mmCIF file of C-alpha atoms in Angstrom:
data_model
loop_
_atom_site.group_PDB
_atom_site.id
_atom_site.type_symbol
_atom_site.label_atom_id
_atom_site.label_comp_id
_atom_site.label_asym_id
_atom_site.label_seq_id
_atom_site.Cartn_x
_atom_site.Cartn_y
_atom_site.Cartn_z
ATOM 1 C CA MET A 1 -38.466 132.563 12.442
ATOM 2 C CA ASP A 2 -34.693 131.991 12.214
ATOM 3 C CA ASP A 3 -34.801 129.427 15.016
ATOM 4 C CA LEU A 4 -37.506 127.195 13.359
ATOM 5 C CA LYS A 5 -35.573 127.167 10.149
ATOM 6 C CA HIS A 6 -32.339 126.263 12.196
ATOM 7 C CA GLN A 7 -34.492 123.453 13.927
ATOM 8 C CA MET A 8 -36.176 121.918 10.785
ATOM 9 C CA LYS A 9 -32.827 121.793 9.030
ATOM 10 C CA ASP A 10 -31.080 120.224 12.149
ATOM 11 C CA HIS A 11 -33.973 117.814 13.418
ATOM 12 C CA PHE A 12 -34.513 116.707 9.979
ATOM 13 C CA LEU A 13 -31.028 115.592 9.291
ATOM 14 C CA GLN A 14 -30.976 113.908 12.882
ATOM 15 C CA TYR A 15 -34.130 111.908 11.591
ATOM 16 C CA ALA A 16 -32.858 111.195 8.212
ATOM 17 C CA SER A 17 -29.520 110.004 9.293
ATOM 18 C CA TYR A 18 -31.229 107.809 11.917
ATOM 19 C CA VAL A 19 -33.792 105.925 9.188
ATOM 20 C CA ILE A 20 -30.723 105.522 6.814
ATOM 21 C CA LEU A 21 -28.201 104.103 9.269
ATOM 22 C CA ASP A 22 -30.282 102.463 12.035
ATOM 23 C CA ARG A 23 -33.468 101.324 10.290
ATOM 24 C CA ALA A 24 -34.335 100.916 6.650
ATOM 25 C CA ILE A 25 -30.828 100.206 5.075
ATOM 26 C CA PRO A 26 -28.532 96.864 5.664
ATOM 27 C CA ASN A 27 -24.782 96.807 6.595
ATOM 28 C CA VAL A 28 -22.421 95.769 3.705
ATOM 29 C CA VAL A 29 -20.391 93.721 6.784
ATOM 30 C CA ASP A 30 -23.094 91.203 7.528
ATOM 31 C CA GLY A 31 -26.145 92.069 5.476
ATOM 32 C CA LEU A 32 -28.617 92.872 8.039
ATOM 33 C CA LYS A 33 -30.521 95.955 9.226
ATOM 34 C CA PRO A 34 -30.147 96.643 13.092
ATOM 35 C CA VAL A 35 -33.349 95.066 14.094
ATOM 36 C CA GLN A 36 -32.377 91.887 12.462
ATOM 37 C CA ARG A 37 -28.910 91.927 14.245
ATOM 38 C CA ARG A 38 -30.796 92.441 17.228
ATOM 39 C CA ILE A 39 -32.887 89.688 17.083
ATOM 40 C CA LEU A 40 -29.639 87.168 15.981
ATOM 41 C CA GLU A 41 -27.654 88.517 18.936
ATOM 42 C CA THR A 42 -31.018 87.452 21.467
ATOM 43 C CA LEU A 43 -31.078 84.251 19.780
ATOM 44 C CA TRP A 44 -27.348 83.782 20.212
ATOM 45 C CA ARG A 45 -27.498 84.758 23.830
ATOM 46 C CA GLN A 46 -30.423 82.588 24.643
ATOM 47 C CA ASN A 47 -29.058 79.645 22.510
ATOM 48 C CA ASP A 48 -29.000 76.360 24.043
ATOM 49 C CA GLU A 49 -30.049 74.706 21.081
ATOM 50 C CA LYS A 50 -33.793 74.342 22.329
ATOM 51 C CA LEU A 51 -36.396 76.142 20.574
ATOM 52 C CA HIS A 52 -37.808 79.155 21.963
ATOM 53 C CA LYS A 53 -41.220 80.756 21.874
ATOM 54 C CA VAL A 54 -41.155 83.742 19.377
ATOM 55 C CA ALA A 55 -42.725 86.167 21.895
ATOM 56 C CA ASN A 56 -40.101 85.357 24.387
ATOM 57 C CA ILE A 57 -37.450 86.259 21.542
ATOM 58 C CA VAL A 58 -39.518 89.517 20.400
ATOM 59 C CA GLY A 59 -39.632 90.398 24.340
ATOM 60 C CA GLN A 60 -35.992 89.735 25.079
ATOM 61 C CA THR A 61 -35.142 91.791 21.748
ATOM 62 C CA MET A 62 -36.832 94.760 23.169
ATOM 63 C CA GLN A 63 -33.972 95.364 25.374
ATOM 64 C CA PHE A 64 -31.727 96.461 22.555
ATOM 65 C CA HIS A 65 -34.360 97.914 20.041
ATOM 66 C CA PRO A 66 -36.275 101.087 20.774
ATOM 67 C CA HIS A 67 -39.474 100.339 19.162
ATOM 68 C CA GLY A 68 -42.595 98.254 19.695
ATOM 69 C CA ASP A 69 -42.665 94.414 19.335
ATOM 70 C CA ALA A 70 -44.813 94.280 16.430
ATOM 71 C CA PRO A 71 -41.859 95.264 13.952
ATOM 72 C CA ILE A 72 -39.350 92.994 15.776
ATOM 73 C CA TYR A 73 -42.268 90.033 15.078
ATOM 74 C CA GLU A 74 -42.619 90.949 11.703
ATOM 75 C CA ALA A 75 -38.667 91.239 10.882
ATOM 76 C CA LEU A 76 -38.326 87.762 12.773
ATOM 77 C CA VAL A 77 -40.607 86.219 10.721
ATOM 78 C CA ASN A 78 -39.312 87.438 7.436
ATOM 79 C CA LEU A 79 -35.799 86.565 8.495
ATOM 80 C CA ALA A 80 -37.050 83.119 9.373
ATOM 81 C CA ASN A 81 -38.738 82.471 5.878
ATOM 82 C CA LYS A 82 -35.645 83.085 3.886
ATOM 83 C CA GLY A 83 -34.660 80.080 5.136
ATOM 84 C CA TYR A 84 -31.062 80.610 6.235
ATOM 85 C CA LEU A 85 -30.391 81.323 9.809
ATOM 86 C CA MET A 86 -33.324 80.116 11.751
ATOM 87 C CA ASP A 87 -35.012 76.843 12.398
ATOM 88 C CA ARG A 88 -38.694 77.096 12.701
ATOM 89 C CA GLN A 89 -41.588 75.428 14.393
ATOM 90 C CA GLY A 90 -45.174 75.971 13.761
ATOM 91 C CA ASN A 91 -46.733 78.370 11.346
ATOM 92 C CA PHE A 92 -44.701 80.949 10.026
ATOM 93 C CA GLY A 93 -47.069 81.801 7.265
ATOM 94 C CA ASN A 94 -46.556 80.688 3.266
ATOM 95 C CA ILE A 95 -44.376 82.454 0.630
ATOM 96 C CA TYR A 96 -46.221 81.023 -2.298
ATOM 97 C CA THR A 97 -50.128 82.146 -0.855
ATOM 98 C CA GLY A 98 -49.141 85.036 1.070
ATOM 99 C CA ASP A 99 -51.017 83.671 4.373
ATOM 100 C CA PRO A 100 -49.618 85.451 7.276
ATOM 101 C CA SER A 101 -48.125 83.513 10.494
ATOM 102 C CA ALA A 102 -49.642 82.394 13.551
ATOM 103 C CA ALA A 103 -49.470 84.726 16.500
ATOM 104 C CA ALA A 104 -45.821 85.080 18.497
ATOM 105 C CA ARG A 105 -46.917 83.165 21.263
ATOM 106 C CA TYR A 106 -47.984 79.789 19.102
ATOM 107 C CA ILE A 107 -44.755 79.606 17.049
ATOM 108 C CA GLU A 108 -40.914 78.511 18.057
ATOM 109 C CA THR A 109 -37.688 79.264 16.678
ATOM 110 C CA ARG A 110 -33.708 78.958 17.134
ATOM 111 C CA LEU A 111 -30.564 79.691 15.507
ATOM 112 C CA SER A 112 -29.930 77.182 12.564
ATOM 113 C CA PRO A 113 -26.752 75.428 12.616
ATOM 114 C CA LEU A 114 -25.208 77.786 9.589
ATOM 115 C CA ALA A 115 -25.883 80.804 11.838
ATOM 116 C CA ARG A 116 -24.368 79.436 14.943
ATOM 117 C CA GLU A 117 -21.293 78.423 12.789
ATOM 118 C CA THR A 118 -20.703 81.394 10.223
ATOM 119 C CA LEU A 119 -22.212 84.671 12.357
ATOM 120 C CA PHE A 120 -20.890 84.677 15.704
ATOM 121 C CA ASN A 121 -17.342 85.202 17.544
ATOM 122 C CA PRO A 122 -17.736 87.366 20.719
ATOM 123 C CA ASP A 123 -13.671 87.942 20.419
ATOM 124 C CA ILE A 124 -13.602 89.764 17.222
ATOM 125 C CA THR A 125 -17.241 91.480 17.413
ATOM 126 C CA GLU A 126 -17.237 95.273 18.316
ATOM 127 C CA THR A 127 -19.901 96.464 20.395
ATOM 128 C CA LEU A 128 -21.716 99.525 21.477
ATOM 129 C CA PRO A 129 -23.998 100.716 24.406
ATOM 130 C CA SER A 130 -27.590 99.803 23.442
ATOM 131 C CA TYR A 131 -30.166 102.825 23.265
ATOM 132 C CA ASP A 132 -30.778 102.986 27.246
ATOM 133 C CA GLY A 133 -27.251 102.315 27.858
ATOM 134 C CA ARG A 134 -27.895 99.164 30.006
ATOM 135 C CA ASN A 135 -26.653 96.626 27.513
ATOM 136 C CA GLN A 136 -23.959 96.095 24.837
ATOM 137 C CA GLU A 137 -24.904 95.032 21.559
ATOM 138 C CA PRO A 138 -22.821 94.325 18.383
ATOM 139 C CA VAL A 139 -22.105 97.074 15.607
ATOM 140 C CA THR A 140 -22.035 94.326 12.996
ATOM 141 C CA LEU A 141 -21.700 90.715 13.099
ATOM 142 C CA PRO A 142 -18.504 88.961 11.999
ATOM 143 C CA ALA A 143 -20.235 87.344 9.097
ATOM 144 C CA LYS A 144 -18.502 84.699 6.950
ATOM 145 C CA ILE A 145 -20.825 84.278 4.614
ATOM 146 C CA PRO A 146 -22.258 86.507 1.751
ATOM 147 C CA LEU A 147 -25.345 87.139 3.703
ATOM 148 C CA LEU A 148 -26.616 90.247 2.013
ATOM 149 C CA LEU A 149 -26.592 88.620 -1.177
ATOM 150 C CA MET A 150 -28.077 85.308 -0.294
ATOM 151 C CA GLN A 151 -31.442 86.856 1.172
ATOM 152 C CA GLY A 152 -31.649 90.111 -0.772
ATOM 153 C CA ALA A 153 -32.783 93.174 1.046
ATOM 154 C CA GLU A 154 -35.513 96.005 0.801
ATOM 155 C CA GLY A 155 -35.741 99.105 2.414
ATOM 156 C CA ILE A 156 -37.061 102.697 1.885
ATOM 157 C CA ALA A 157 -35.285 105.221 3.947
ATOM 158 C CA VAL A 158 -35.418 109.212 3.764
ATOM 159 C CA GLY A 159 -34.404 110.255 -0.056
ATOM 160 C CA MET A 160 -32.759 106.640 -0.868
ATOM 161 C CA SER A 161 -34.302 103.008 -0.995
ATOM 162 C CA THR A 162 -32.334 99.675 -1.654
ATOM 163 C CA ARG A 163 -33.708 96.456 -3.450
ATOM 164 C CA ILE A 164 -31.143 93.793 -3.507
ATOM 165 C CA LEU A 165 -32.202 90.567 -5.137
ATOM 166 C CA PRO A 166 -31.871 87.290 -3.473
ATOM 167 C CA HIS A 167 -28.774 84.905 -4.918
ATOM 168 C CA ASN A 168 -28.022 81.155 -5.005
ATOM 169 C CA PHE A 169 -26.030 80.305 -1.753
ATOM 170 C CA THR A 170 -23.948 77.880 -3.717
ATOM 171 C CA GLU A 171 -22.947 80.113 -6.550
ATOM 172 C CA LEU A 172 -22.139 82.798 -4.421
ATOM 173 C CA LEU A 173 -19.147 80.529 -2.408
ATOM 174 C CA GLU A 174 -17.803 79.659 -5.642
ATOM 175 C CA ALA A 175 -17.885 83.090 -6.759
ATOM 176 C CA GLU A 176 -15.935 84.148 -3.478
ATOM 177 C CA ILE A 177 -13.337 81.113 -4.374
ATOM 178 C CA ALA A 178 -13.119 82.491 -7.937
ATOM 179 C CA TYR A 179 -12.280 85.766 -6.835
ATOM 180 C CA LEU A 180 -9.813 84.481 -4.238
ATOM 181 C CA GLU A 181 -8.242 82.562 -7.017
ATOM 182 C CA ASP A 182 -8.041 85.632 -9.465
ATOM 183 C CA ARG A 183 -10.365 84.153 -11.908
ATOM 184 C CA PRO A 184 -13.321 86.111 -13.322
ATOM 185 C CA PHE A 185 -16.752 85.422 -11.970
ATOM 186 C CA LYS A 186 -20.586 86.242 -12.669
ATOM 187 C CA ILE A 187 -23.385 86.317 -10.258
ATOM 188 C CA TYR A 188 -27.289 86.738 -10.820
ATOM 189 C CA PRO A 189 -30.260 86.437 -9.102
ATOM 190 C CA ASP A 190 -31.884 83.202 -7.648
ATOM 191 C CA PHE A 191 -35.563 83.283 -6.220
ATOM 192 C CA PRO A 192 -36.889 81.134 -3.651
ATOM 193 C CA THR A 193 -40.309 81.165 -5.421
ATOM 194 C CA GLY A 194 -38.984 79.821 -8.844
ATOM 195 C CA GLY A 195 -39.552 80.821 -12.217
ATOM 196 C CA ILE A 196 -38.428 81.614 -15.309
ATOM 197 C CA MET A 197 -35.696 84.727 -15.552
ATOM 198 C CA ASP A 198 -34.236 86.907 -18.181
ATOM 199 C CA ARG A 199 -31.125 88.601 -17.164
ATOM 200 C CA SER A 200 -29.781 90.476 -20.114
ATOM 201 C CA GLU A 201 -30.279 93.805 -18.198
ATOM 202 C CA TYR A 202 -29.262 92.954 -14.915
ATOM 203 C CA ASP A 203 -25.864 94.795 -15.107
ATOM 204 C CA LYS A 204 -24.349 93.643 -11.623
ATOM 205 C CA GLY A 205 -27.513 94.584 -9.780
ATOM 206 C CA ARG A 206 -27.936 97.874 -11.307
ATOM 207 C CA GLY A 207 -30.270 97.122 -13.982
ATOM 208 C CA LYS A 208 -33.310 94.836 -13.636
ATOM 209 C CA VAL A 209 -34.407 91.397 -14.280
ATOM 210 C CA LYS A 210 -37.765 90.204 -16.041
ATOM 211 C CA LEU A 211 -39.455 86.836 -14.455
ATOM 212 C CA ARG A 212 -41.774 84.833 -15.888
ATOM 213 C CA ALA A 213 -44.136 82.115 -13.952
ATOM 214 C CA LYS A 214 -43.671 78.529 -14.997
ATOM 215 C CA ILE A 215 -46.652 77.466 -17.036
ATOM 216 C CA GLU A 216 -47.441 74.279 -17.991
ATOM 217 C CA VAL A 217 -49.772 73.343 -20.826
ATOM 218 C CA LYS A 218 -51.500 70.295 -19.502
ATOM 219 C CA ASP A 219 -54.136 69.651 -22.308
ATOM 220 C CA ALA A 220 -55.482 71.955 -25.104
ATOM 221 C CA LYS A 221 -58.167 73.232 -22.417
ATOM 222 C CA THR A 222 -56.212 73.284 -19.226
ATOM 223 C CA LEU A 223 -52.927 75.501 -18.093
ATOM 224 C CA VAL A 224 -51.239 74.708 -14.812
ATOM 225 C CA ILE A 225 -49.102 77.408 -13.249
ATOM 226 C CA ARG A 226 -46.177 75.710 -11.236
ATOM 227 C CA GLU A 227 -43.678 78.287 -10.229
ATOM 228 C CA ILE A 228 -44.820 82.281 -9.260
ATOM 229 C CA CYS A 229 -42.757 85.360 -9.955
ATOM 230 C CA TYR A 230 -40.936 86.510 -6.906
ATOM 231 C CA GLY A 231 -42.582 89.159 -5.102
ATOM 232 C CA THR A 232 -45.990 87.966 -5.982
ATOM 233 C CA THR A 233 -48.456 85.368 -4.240
ATOM 234 C CA THR A 234 -50.730 82.931 -5.939
ATOM 235 C CA GLU A 235 -53.655 85.355 -3.983
ATOM 236 C CA SER A 236 -52.078 88.355 -5.931
ATOM 237 C CA LEU A 237 -51.596 86.520 -9.264
ATOM 238 C CA ILE A 238 -55.291 84.958 -9.241
ATOM 239 C CA ARG A 239 -56.565 88.547 -8.437
ATOM 240 C CA THR A 240 -54.628 89.981 -11.793
ATOM 241 C CA ILE A 241 -55.877 86.911 -13.633
ATOM 242 C CA ASP A 242 -59.388 87.635 -12.689
ATOM 243 C CA GLU A 243 -59.297 91.319 -13.568
ATOM 244 C CA ALA A 244 -58.008 90.525 -17.021
ATOM 245 C CA ALA A 245 -60.623 88.337 -17.608
ATOM 246 C CA LYS A 246 -63.385 91.091 -16.493
ATOM 247 C CA LYS A 247 -61.431 93.813 -18.576
ATOM 248 C CA GLY A 248 -61.674 91.123 -21.571
ATOM 249 C CA LYS A 249 -58.039 90.679 -22.209
ATOM 250 C CA ILE A 250 -58.447 86.775 -21.917
ATOM 251 C CA LYS A 251 -61.290 84.575 -21.661
ATOM 252 C CA ILE A 252 -61.117 81.662 -18.926
ATOM 253 C CA GLU A 253 -64.019 79.349 -17.379
ATOM 254 C CA ALA A 254 -63.005 78.784 -14.201
ATOM 255 C CA ILE A 255 -59.670 79.220 -12.168
ATOM 256 C CA ASN A 256 -58.506 76.879 -8.970
ATOM 257 C CA ASP A 257 -55.975 77.357 -6.680
ATOM 258 C CA TYR A 258 -54.740 73.749 -5.391
ATOM 259 C CA THR A 259 -51.501 75.282 -3.584
ATOM 260 C CA ALA A 260 -50.206 73.327 -0.940
ATOM 261 C CA GLN A 261 -46.419 72.306 -0.398
ATOM 262 C CA ASN A 262 -45.838 73.549 -4.062
ATOM 263 C CA VAL A 263 -47.687 76.276 -6.335
ATOM 264 C CA GLU A 264 -50.559 74.635 -8.219
ATOM 265 C CA ILE A 265 -52.805 77.258 -10.052
ATOM 266 C CA GLU A 266 -55.361 75.390 -12.511
ATOM 267 C CA ILE A 267 -56.698 77.532 -14.939
ATOM 268 C CA LYS A 268 -59.652 76.124 -17.449
ATOM 269 C CA LEU A 269 -60.534 77.582 -20.840
ATOM 270 C CA PRO A 270 -63.932 78.018 -22.588
ATOM 271 C CA ARG A 271 -64.967 76.608 -25.925
ATOM 272 C CA GLY A 272 -63.194 78.483 -28.739
ATOM 273 C CA GLN A 273 -60.069 79.259 -26.435
ATOM 274 C CA TYR A 274 -57.091 77.051 -26.759
ATOM 275 C CA ALA A 275 -54.097 76.658 -24.064
ATOM 276 C CA ASP A 276 -50.983 77.883 -26.628
ATOM 277 C CA GLU A 277 -53.014 80.909 -27.825
ATOM 278 C CA ILE A 278 -53.927 82.452 -24.306
ATOM 279 C CA LEU A 279 -49.933 82.191 -22.868
ATOM 280 C CA ASP A 280 -48.747 85.641 -24.512
ATOM 281 C CA ALA A 281 -51.947 87.381 -22.854
ATOM 282 C CA LEU A 282 -51.211 85.931 -19.733
ATOM 283 C CA TYR A 283 -47.550 87.311 -19.528
ATOM 284 C CA GLY A 284 -48.619 90.212 -20.979
ATOM 285 C CA PHE A 285 -51.805 91.479 -18.710
ATOM 286 C CA THR A 286 -50.985 89.449 -15.492
ATOM 287 C CA GLU A 287 -48.807 89.022 -12.728
ATOM 288 C CA CYS A 288 -47.319 85.929 -14.933
ATOM 289 C CA GLU A 289 -44.740 88.125 -15.919
ATOM 290 C CA VAL A 290 -43.110 90.760 -13.865
ATOM 291 C CA THR A 291 -39.821 93.316 -13.876
ATOM 292 C CA LEU A 292 -37.778 93.523 -10.748
ATOM 293 C CA ASN A 293 -35.631 96.681 -10.569
ATOM 294 C CA SER A 294 -32.333 96.143 -8.682
ATOM 295 C CA GLN A 295 -31.022 99.489 -7.011
ATOM 296 C CA ILE A 296 -28.025 98.636 -4.367
ATOM 297 C CA MET A 297 -27.706 100.916 -1.418
ATOM 298 C CA VAL A 298 -25.689 99.526 1.638
ATOM 299 C CA ILE A 299 -24.024 101.146 4.949
ATOM 300 C CA LYS A 300 -20.376 100.979 4.599
ATOM 301 C CA ASP A 301 -18.161 102.744 7.347
ATOM 302 C CA ASN A 302 -21.294 104.523 8.506
ATOM 303 C CA HIS A 303 -22.088 105.983 4.949
ATOM 304 C CA PRO A 304 -24.419 105.193 2.648
ATOM 305 C CA TRP A 305 -22.701 103.008 -0.618
ATOM 306 C CA GLU A 306 -24.050 102.833 -3.921
ATOM 307 C CA THR A 307 -22.466 99.963 -5.482
ATOM 308 C CA ASP A 308 -22.995 96.513 -7.289
ATOM 309 C CA VAL A 309 -23.170 92.724 -6.415
ATOM 310 C CA HIS A 310 -19.528 92.092 -7.666
ATOM 311 C CA GLU A 311 -18.127 94.772 -5.391
ATOM 312 C CA ILE A 312 -20.527 93.471 -2.567
ATOM 313 C CA LEU A 313 -18.952 89.830 -3.205
ATOM 314 C CA THR A 314 -15.250 91.069 -3.206
ATOM 315 C CA TYR A 315 -15.798 93.108 0.082
ATOM 316 C CA ASN A 316 -17.135 89.844 1.807
ATOM 317 C CA ALA A 317 -14.436 87.991 0.864
ATOM 318 C CA ASN A 318 -11.871 90.584 1.970
ATOM 319 C CA SER A 319 -13.896 90.546 4.983
ATOM 320 C CA LEU A 320 -13.968 86.630 5.283
ATOM 321 C CA VAL A 321 -10.072 86.281 4.964
ATOM 322 C CA GLU A 322 -9.766 89.475 7.820
ATOM 323 C CA PHE A 323 -11.968 87.765 10.242
ATOM 324 C CA LEU A 324 -10.187 84.320 9.929
ATOM 325 C CA ARG A 325 -6.951 86.241 10.201
ATOM 326 C CA ARG A 326 -7.978 87.759 13.396
ATOM 327 C CA GLU A 327 -9.340 84.776 14.649
ATOM 328 C CA LEU A 328 -6.257 82.641 14.147
ATOM 329 C CA GLN A 329 -3.913 85.659 15.699
ATOM 330 C CA ILE A 330 -6.047 85.536 18.728
ATOM 331 C CA GLU A 331 -5.860 81.823 19.192
ATOM 332 C CA LYS A 332 -1.988 81.964 18.520
ATOM 333 C CA GLU A 333 -1.848 84.781 21.270
ATOM 334 C CA ARG A 334 -3.790 82.165 23.676
ATOM 335 C CA LEU A 335 -1.408 79.051 22.810
ATOM 336 C CA LEU A 336 1.587 81.235 23.352
ATOM 337 C CA GLU A 337 0.334 82.474 26.839
ATOM 338 C CA LYS A 338 -0.528 78.997 27.712
#
């Protein structure tokens, strides 16, 4: 019995620390989870500025990643849809409607110029052997951009979870400049799906934000939803409106989804209902209003670190200065040798 207790304790700790450190929680240095880092490393090694089949990249990534091809493919599509690090060709799904992407053999990708410029430098990248000892993979990438806050991250590990909301790239760079010049700065989330945000309880990423869809009153009988809340899709939003209508919370005559490049959901109202009066009910009973909780947990020096967005940004700014210093040092040594 004691042996079993010891085994459970020992093995559970190993499993928990594996899920925390090597799967679910991103690293503060480059803002990436291991599977994302391995995908980018593979793309960097294959990089000839031409597009690669996603199926091929997934296969190549498996030499670093001790899991199946499905999680690698999902992680790759997710990463590509954030819009910063990869150029896409083909159907990568739709972040507005929630439509899935095409199969890996039909879509193509490559590193974006931003990723090639700011994420890689073999001279200052620390590596370690991959799971089978056949390859070397990076511990972290020397990221010169605050990638974690740009993209946001979500992950559930054992006994802890993280949810970091995405922020505006330009605002983050301006905040880094402010920090380096010893000026005060504030940063707030910014979402690819748009919408309206109440940030009063954000508390540097320890609190929450309230989001509302952008609804346009077209005429007295017609409402058009133009932007949706982050984390919802047009499909899930229409479902909640239908459910609210079935429960008698709101009355609608018809709902049509014309979403293509941009979100456009048209709601027609029956006799006796007017657009201005129904707005509050839409915010109250459907996904036209959602609350997003932010909980910031990252890996720093191989340990979980609970922090806030300002500390992450200052950490990224200091790392950037350090990476540039090391690059200049290496360059100087090369020139002296020459």
